[in-house]
PDB file of C-alpha atoms in Angstrom:
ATOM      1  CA  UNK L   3     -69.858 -48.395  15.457  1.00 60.00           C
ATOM      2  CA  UNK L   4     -67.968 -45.839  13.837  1.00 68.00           C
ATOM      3  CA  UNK L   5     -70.171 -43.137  11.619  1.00 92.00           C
ATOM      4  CA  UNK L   6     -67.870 -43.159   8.634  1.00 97.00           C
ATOM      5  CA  UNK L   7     -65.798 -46.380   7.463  1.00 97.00           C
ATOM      6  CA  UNK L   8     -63.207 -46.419   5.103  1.00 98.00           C
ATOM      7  CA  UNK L   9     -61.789 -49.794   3.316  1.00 97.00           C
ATOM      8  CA  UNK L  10     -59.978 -51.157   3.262  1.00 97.00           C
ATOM      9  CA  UNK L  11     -57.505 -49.534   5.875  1.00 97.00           C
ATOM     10  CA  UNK L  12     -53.909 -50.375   4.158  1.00 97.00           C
ATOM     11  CA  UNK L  13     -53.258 -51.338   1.000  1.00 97.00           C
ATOM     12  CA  UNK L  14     -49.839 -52.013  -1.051  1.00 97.00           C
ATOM     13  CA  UNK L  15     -50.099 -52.225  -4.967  1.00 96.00           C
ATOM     14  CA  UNK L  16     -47.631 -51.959  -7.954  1.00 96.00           C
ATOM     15  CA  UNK L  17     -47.703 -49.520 -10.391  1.00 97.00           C
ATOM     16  CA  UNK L  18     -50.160 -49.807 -13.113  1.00 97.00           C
ATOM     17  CA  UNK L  19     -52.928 -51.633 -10.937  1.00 97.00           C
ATOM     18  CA  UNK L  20     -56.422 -50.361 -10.801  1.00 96.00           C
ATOM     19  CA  UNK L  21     -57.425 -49.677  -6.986  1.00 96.00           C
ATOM     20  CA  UNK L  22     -60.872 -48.579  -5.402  1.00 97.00           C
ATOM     21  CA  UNK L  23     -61.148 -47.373  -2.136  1.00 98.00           C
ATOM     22  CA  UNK L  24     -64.883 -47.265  -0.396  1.00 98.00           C
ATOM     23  CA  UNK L  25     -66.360 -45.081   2.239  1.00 98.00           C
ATOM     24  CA  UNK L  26     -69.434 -45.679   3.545  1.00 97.00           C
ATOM     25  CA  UNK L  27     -71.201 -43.237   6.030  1.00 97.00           C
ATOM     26  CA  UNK L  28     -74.304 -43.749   8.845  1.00 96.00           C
ATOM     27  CA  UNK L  29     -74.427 -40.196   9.609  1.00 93.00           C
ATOM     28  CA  UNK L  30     -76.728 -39.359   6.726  1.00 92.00           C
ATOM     29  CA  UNK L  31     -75.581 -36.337   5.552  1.00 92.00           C
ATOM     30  CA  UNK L  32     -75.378 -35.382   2.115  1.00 91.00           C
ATOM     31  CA  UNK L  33     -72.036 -34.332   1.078  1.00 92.00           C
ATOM     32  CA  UNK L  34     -68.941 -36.465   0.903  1.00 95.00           C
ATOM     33  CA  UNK L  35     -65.433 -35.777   0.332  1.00 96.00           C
ATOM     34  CA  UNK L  36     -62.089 -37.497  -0.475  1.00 98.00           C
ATOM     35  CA  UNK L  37     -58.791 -36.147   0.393  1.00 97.00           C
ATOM     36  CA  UNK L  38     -55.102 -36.955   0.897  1.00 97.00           C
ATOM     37  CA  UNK L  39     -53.019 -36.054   2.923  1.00 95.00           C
ATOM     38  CA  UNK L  40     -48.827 -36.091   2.196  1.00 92.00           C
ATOM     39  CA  UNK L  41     -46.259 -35.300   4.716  1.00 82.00           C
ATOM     40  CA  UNK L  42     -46.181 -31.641   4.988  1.00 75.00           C
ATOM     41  CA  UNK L  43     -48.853 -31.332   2.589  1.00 78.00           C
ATOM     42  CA  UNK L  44     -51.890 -30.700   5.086  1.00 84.00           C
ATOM     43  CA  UNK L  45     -55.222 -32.340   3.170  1.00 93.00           C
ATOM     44  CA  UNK L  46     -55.810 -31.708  -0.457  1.00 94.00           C
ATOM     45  CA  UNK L  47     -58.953 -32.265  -1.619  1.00 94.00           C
ATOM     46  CA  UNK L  48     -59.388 -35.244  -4.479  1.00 97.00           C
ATOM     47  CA  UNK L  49     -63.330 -34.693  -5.286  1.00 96.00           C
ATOM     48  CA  UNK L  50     -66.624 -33.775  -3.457  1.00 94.00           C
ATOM     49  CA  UNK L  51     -69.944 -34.706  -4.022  1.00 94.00           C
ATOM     50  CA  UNK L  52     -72.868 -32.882  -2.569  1.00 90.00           C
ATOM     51  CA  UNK L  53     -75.683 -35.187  -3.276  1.00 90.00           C
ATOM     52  CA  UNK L  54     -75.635 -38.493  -5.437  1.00 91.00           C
ATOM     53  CA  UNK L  55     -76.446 -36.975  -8.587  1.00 89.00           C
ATOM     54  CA  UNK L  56     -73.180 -34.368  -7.818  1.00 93.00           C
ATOM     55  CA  UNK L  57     -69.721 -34.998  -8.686  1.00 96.00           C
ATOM     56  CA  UNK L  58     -67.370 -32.096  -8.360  1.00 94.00           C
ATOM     57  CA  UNK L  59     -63.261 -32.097  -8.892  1.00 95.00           C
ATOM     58  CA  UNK L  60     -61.011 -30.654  -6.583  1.00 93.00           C
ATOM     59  CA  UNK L  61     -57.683 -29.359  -6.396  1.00 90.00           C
ATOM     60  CA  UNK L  62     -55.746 -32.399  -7.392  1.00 95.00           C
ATOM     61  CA  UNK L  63     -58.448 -34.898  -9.137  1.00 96.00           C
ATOM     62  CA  UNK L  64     -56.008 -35.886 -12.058  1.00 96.00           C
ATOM     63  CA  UNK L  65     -55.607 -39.498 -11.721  1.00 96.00           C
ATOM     64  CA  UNK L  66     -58.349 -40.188 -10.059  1.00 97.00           C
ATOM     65  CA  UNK L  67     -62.768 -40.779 -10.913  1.00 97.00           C
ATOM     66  CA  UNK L  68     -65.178 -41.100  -7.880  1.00 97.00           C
ATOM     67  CA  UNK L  69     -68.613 -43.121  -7.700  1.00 97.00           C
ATOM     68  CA  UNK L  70     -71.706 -41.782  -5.494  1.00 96.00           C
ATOM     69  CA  UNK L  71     -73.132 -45.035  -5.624  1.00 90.00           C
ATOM     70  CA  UNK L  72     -75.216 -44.178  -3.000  1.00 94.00           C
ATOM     71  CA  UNK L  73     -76.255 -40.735  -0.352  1.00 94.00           C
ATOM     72  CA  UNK L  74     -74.159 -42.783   2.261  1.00 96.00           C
ATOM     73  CA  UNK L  75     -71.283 -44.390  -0.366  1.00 97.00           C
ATOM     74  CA  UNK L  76     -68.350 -42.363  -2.217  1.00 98.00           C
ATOM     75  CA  UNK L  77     -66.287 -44.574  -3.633  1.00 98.00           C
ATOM     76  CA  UNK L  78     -62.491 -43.616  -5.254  1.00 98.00           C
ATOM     77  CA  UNK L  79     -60.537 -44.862  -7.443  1.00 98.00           C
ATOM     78  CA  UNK L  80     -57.190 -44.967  -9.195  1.00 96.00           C
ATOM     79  CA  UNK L  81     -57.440 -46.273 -12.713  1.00 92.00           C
ATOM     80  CA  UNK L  82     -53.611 -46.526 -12.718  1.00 96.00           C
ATOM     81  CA  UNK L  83     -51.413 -45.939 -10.124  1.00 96.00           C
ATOM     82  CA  UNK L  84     -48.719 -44.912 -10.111  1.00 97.00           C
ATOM     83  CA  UNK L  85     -46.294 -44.099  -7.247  1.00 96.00           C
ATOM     84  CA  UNK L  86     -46.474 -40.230  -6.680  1.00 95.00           C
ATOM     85  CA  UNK L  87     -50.054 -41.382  -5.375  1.00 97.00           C
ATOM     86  CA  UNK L  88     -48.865 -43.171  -2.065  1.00 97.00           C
ATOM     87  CA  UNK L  89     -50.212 -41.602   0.967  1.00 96.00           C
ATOM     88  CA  UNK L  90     -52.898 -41.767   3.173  1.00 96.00           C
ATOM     89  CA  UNK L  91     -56.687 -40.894   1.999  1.00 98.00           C
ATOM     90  CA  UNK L  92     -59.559 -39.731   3.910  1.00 98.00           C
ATOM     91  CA  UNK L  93     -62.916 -39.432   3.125  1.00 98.00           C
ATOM     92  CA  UNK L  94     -65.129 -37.222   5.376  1.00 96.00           C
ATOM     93  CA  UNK L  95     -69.102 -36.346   5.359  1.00 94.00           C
ATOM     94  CA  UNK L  96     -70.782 -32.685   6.313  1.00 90.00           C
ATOM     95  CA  UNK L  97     -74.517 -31.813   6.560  1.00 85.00           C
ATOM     96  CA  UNK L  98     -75.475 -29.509   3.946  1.00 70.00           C
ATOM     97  CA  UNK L  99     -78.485 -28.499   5.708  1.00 63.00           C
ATOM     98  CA  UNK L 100     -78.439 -24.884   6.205  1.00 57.00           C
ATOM     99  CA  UNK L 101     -75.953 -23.378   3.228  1.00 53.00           C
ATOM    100  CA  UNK L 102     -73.480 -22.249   5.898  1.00 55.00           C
ATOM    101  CA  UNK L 103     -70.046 -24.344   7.569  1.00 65.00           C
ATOM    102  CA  UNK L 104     -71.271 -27.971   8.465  1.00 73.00           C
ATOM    103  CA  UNK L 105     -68.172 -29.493  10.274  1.00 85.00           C
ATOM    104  CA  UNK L 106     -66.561 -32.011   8.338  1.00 90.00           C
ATOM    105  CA  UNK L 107     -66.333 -35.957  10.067  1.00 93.00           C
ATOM    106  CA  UNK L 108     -63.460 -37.966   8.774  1.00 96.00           C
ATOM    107  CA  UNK L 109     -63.118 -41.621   8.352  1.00 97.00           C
ATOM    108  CA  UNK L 110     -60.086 -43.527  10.027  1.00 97.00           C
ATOM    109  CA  UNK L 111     -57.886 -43.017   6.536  1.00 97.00           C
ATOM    110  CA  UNK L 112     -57.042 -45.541   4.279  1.00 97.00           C
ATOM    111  CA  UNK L 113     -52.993 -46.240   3.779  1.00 96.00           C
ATOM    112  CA  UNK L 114     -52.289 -46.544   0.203  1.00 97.00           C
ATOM    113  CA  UNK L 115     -48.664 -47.904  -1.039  1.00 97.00           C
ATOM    114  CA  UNK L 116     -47.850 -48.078  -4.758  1.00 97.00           C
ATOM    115  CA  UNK L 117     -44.524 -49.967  -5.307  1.00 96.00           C
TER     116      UNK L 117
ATOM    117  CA  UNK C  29     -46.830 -19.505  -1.820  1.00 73.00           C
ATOM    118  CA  UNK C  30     -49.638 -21.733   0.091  1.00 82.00           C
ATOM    119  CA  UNK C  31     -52.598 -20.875   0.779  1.00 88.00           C
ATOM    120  CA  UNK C  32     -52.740 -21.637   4.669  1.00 93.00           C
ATOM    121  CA  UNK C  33     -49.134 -21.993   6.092  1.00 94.00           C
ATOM    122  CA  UNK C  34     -48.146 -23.302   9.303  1.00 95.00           C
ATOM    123  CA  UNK C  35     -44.964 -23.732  11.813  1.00 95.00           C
ATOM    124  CA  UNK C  36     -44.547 -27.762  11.289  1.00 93.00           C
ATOM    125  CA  UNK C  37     -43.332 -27.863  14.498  1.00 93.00           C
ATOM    126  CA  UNK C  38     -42.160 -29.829  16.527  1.00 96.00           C
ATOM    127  CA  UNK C  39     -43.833 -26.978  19.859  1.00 97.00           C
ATOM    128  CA  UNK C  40     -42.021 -28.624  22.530  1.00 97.00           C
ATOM    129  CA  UNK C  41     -43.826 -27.874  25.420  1.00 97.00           C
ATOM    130  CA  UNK C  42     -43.188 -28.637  29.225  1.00 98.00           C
ATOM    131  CA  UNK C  43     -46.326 -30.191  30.644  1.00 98.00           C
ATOM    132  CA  UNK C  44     -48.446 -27.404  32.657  1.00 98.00           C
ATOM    133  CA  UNK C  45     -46.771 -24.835  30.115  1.00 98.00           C
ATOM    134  CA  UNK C  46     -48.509 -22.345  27.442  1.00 98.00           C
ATOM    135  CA  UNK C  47     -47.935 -22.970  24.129  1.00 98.00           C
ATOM    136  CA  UNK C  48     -48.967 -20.773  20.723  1.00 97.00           C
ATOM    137  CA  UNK C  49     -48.965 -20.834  17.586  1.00 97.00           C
ATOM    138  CA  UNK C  50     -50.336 -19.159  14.649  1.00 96.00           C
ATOM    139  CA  UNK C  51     -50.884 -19.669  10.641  1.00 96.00           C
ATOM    140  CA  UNK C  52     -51.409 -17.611   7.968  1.00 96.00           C
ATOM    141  CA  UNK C  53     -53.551 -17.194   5.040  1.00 94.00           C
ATOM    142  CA  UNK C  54     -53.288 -15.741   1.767  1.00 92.00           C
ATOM    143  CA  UNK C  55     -56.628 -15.403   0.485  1.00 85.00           C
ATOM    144  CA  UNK C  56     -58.210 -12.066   1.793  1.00 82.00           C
ATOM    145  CA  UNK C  57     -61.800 -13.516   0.825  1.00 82.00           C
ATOM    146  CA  UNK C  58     -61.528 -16.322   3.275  1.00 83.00           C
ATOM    147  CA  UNK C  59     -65.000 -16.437   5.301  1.00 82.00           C
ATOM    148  CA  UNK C  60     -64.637 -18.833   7.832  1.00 89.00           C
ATOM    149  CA  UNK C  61     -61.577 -20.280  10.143  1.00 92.00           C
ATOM    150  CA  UNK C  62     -61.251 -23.596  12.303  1.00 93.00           C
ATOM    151  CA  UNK C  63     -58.529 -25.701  14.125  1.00 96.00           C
ATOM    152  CA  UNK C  64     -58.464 -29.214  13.536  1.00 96.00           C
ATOM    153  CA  UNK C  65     -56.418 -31.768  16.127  1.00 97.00           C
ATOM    154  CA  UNK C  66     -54.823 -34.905  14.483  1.00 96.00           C
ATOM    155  CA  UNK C  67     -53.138 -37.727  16.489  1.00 95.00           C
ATOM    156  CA  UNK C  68     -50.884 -39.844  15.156  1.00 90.00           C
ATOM    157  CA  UNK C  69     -52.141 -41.894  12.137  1.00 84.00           C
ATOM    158  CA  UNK C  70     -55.713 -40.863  12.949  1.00 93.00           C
ATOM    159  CA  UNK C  71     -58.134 -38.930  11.170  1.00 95.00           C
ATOM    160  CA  UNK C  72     -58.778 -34.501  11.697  1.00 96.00           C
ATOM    161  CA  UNK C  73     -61.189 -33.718  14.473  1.00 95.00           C
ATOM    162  CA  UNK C  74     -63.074 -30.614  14.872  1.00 94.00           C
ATOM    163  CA  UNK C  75     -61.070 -28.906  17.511  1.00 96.00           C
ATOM    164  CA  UNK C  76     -62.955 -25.429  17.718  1.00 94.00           C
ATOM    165  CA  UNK C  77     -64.135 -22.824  15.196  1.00 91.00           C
ATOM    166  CA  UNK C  78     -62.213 -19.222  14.996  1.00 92.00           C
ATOM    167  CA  UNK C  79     -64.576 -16.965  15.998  1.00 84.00           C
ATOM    168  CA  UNK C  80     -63.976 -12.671  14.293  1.00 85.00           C
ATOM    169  CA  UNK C  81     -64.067 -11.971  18.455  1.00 86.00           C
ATOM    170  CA  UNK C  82     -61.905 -14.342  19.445  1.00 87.00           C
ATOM    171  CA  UNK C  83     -63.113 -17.583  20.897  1.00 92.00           C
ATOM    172  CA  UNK C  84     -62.329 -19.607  24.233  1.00 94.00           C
ATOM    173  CA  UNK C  85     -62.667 -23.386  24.612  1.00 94.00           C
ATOM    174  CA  UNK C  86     -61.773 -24.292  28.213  1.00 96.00           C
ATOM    175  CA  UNK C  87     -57.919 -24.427  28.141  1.00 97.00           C
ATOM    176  CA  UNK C  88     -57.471 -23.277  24.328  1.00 97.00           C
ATOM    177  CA  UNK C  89     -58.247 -19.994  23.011  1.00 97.00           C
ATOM    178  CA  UNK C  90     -58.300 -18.721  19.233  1.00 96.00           C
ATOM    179  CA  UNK C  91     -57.635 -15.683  17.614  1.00 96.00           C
ATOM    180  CA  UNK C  92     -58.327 -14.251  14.065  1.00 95.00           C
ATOM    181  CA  UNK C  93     -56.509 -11.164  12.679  1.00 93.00           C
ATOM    182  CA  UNK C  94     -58.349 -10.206   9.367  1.00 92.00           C
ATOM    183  CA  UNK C  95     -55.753  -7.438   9.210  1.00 92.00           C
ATOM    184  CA  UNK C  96     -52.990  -8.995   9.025  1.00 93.00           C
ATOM    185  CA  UNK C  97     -54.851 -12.429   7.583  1.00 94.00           C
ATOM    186  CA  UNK C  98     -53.658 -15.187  10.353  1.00 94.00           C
ATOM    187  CA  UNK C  99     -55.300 -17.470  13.456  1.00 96.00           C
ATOM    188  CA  UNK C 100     -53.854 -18.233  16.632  1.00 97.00           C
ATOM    189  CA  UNK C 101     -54.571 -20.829  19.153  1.00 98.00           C
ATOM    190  CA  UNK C 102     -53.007 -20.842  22.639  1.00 98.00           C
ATOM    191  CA  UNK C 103     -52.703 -24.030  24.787  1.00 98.00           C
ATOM    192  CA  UNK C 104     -53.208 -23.040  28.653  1.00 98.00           C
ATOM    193  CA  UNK C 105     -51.717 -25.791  31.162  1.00 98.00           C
ATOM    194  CA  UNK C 106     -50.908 -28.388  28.161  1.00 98.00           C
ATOM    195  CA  UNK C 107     -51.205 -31.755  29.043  1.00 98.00           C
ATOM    196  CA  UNK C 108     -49.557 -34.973  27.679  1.00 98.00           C
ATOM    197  CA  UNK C 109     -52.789 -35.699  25.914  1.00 97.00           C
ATOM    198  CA  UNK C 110     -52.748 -32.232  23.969  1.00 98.00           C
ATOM    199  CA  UNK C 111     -49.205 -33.676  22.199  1.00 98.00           C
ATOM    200  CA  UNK C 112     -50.808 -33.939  18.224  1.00 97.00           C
ATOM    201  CA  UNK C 113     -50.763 -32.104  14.904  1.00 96.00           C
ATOM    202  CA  UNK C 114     -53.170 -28.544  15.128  1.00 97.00           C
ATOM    203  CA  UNK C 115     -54.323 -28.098  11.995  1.00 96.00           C
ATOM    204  CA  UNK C 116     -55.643 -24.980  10.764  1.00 95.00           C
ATOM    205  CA  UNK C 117     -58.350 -25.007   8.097  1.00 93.00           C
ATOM    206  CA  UNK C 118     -59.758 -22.343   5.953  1.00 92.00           C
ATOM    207  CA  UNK C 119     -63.174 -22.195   4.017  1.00 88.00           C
ATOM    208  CA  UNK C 120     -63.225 -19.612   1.317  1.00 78.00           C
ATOM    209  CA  UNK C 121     -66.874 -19.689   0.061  1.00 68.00           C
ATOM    210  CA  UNK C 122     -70.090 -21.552  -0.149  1.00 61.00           C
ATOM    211  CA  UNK C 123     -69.667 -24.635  -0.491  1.00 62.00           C
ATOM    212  CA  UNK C 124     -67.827 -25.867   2.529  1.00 67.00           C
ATOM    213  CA  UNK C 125     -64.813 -26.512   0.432  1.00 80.00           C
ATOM    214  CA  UNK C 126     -61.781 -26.512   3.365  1.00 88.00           C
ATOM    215  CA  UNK C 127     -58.435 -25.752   2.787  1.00 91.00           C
ATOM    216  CA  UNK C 128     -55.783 -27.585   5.027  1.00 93.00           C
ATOM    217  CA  UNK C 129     -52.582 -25.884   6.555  1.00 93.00           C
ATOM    218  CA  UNK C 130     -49.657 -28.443   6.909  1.00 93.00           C
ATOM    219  CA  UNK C 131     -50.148 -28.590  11.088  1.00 94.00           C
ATOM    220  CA  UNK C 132     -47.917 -27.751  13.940  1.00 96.00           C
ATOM    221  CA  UNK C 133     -46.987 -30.554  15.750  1.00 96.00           C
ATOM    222  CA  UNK C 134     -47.172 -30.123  19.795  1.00 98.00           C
ATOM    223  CA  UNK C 135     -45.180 -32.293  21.841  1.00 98.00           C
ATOM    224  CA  UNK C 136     -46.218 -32.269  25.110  1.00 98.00           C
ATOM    225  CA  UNK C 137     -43.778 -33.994  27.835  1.00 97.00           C
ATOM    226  CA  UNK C 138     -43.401 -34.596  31.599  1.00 96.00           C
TER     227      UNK C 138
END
């Protein structure tokens, strides 16, 4: 079984719908991250969390609000999308054990269309 | 300017051939350095960290140049299975916050 999940794994929506994307980790590590990623574009990160009571904005949050329902579930969601926020979105998990680099494991993406 | 820059690519690289390629950063205060690998509509995978002394991984090798602020990684005897998007990541403090280059794409082919 995979150690981080993402759903669901494509998704088309119009403009103006609300959408919530879920990750859900076994891994049990503490922090959790969303990203996308455009053509081009490399990753940019959306919002981190480093432990459910943490809730930190990235370099593009506008847009978007995060849940940490959970140490093993980041959720995202777009409130109202619009189209500039098709791509394809990644969560990933790192062990924060330590206070130094804690490689980063990636879910399988999530496709996101907004007509 | 971007922070981490990259050749997109496409490498085109004969199979058995060496391929490199390098990226640049622009933050001097930039601590730590990694490659990521990305197939085709699949998620980043740890490739190898970037090591201040350079760093060898069985047929890939990495390079940092504080100096002159960039990483390299060289691909010895590529194989088809190396063809993906290298993607070079930066961490600038504590925190494990990652910056993401746009990735050179390596094409690999028979």
């Amino acid at each position: 079984d995979a150690d981080v999940t993402q759903t669901p794994r494509n998704r088309i929506t119009k403009t103006g719908k609300r959408i919530m994307l879920e990750c859900s980790q076994t891994k049990g590590h503490d922090r959790m991250y969303w990203y996308r990623q455009d053509p081009g574009l490399g990753l940019r990160l959306i919002y981190y969390s480093f432990d459910v009571k943490d809730i930190n904005k990235g370099e593009i949050s506008d847009g978007y609000s995060v849940s940490r329902q959970a140490q093993a579930k980041f959720s995202l969601s777009l409130e109202s999308a619009i189209p500039n926020q098709t791509a394809l979105y990644f969560c990933a998990t790192s062990d924060g054990a330590g206070g130094s680099y804690n490689e980063q494991f990636f879910g399988p993406g999530t496709r996101l269309t907004v007509l | 300017r971007k922070e981490v820059e990259q050749d997109p690519g496409p490498f085109n690289v004969p199979e058995g051939a060496t391929v490199a390629f390098n990226c640049t950063y622009s933050n001097s205060a930039s601590q730590s350095f990694f490659w990521y690998r990305q197939d085709c509509r699949k998620e980043p995978k740890l490739l190898m960290s970037v090591y201040s002394s350079g760093n060898e991984d069985g047929r890939f090798t990495a390079q940092l140049n504080r100096a002159s602020q960039y990483i390299s990684l060289l691909i010895r005897d590529s194989k088809l299975s190396d063809s993906a998007t290298y993607l070079c990541v930066v961490r600038r403090a504590a925190g494990n916050k990652l910056t993401f280059g746009g990735g050179t794409r390596v094409l690999v082919k028979p």
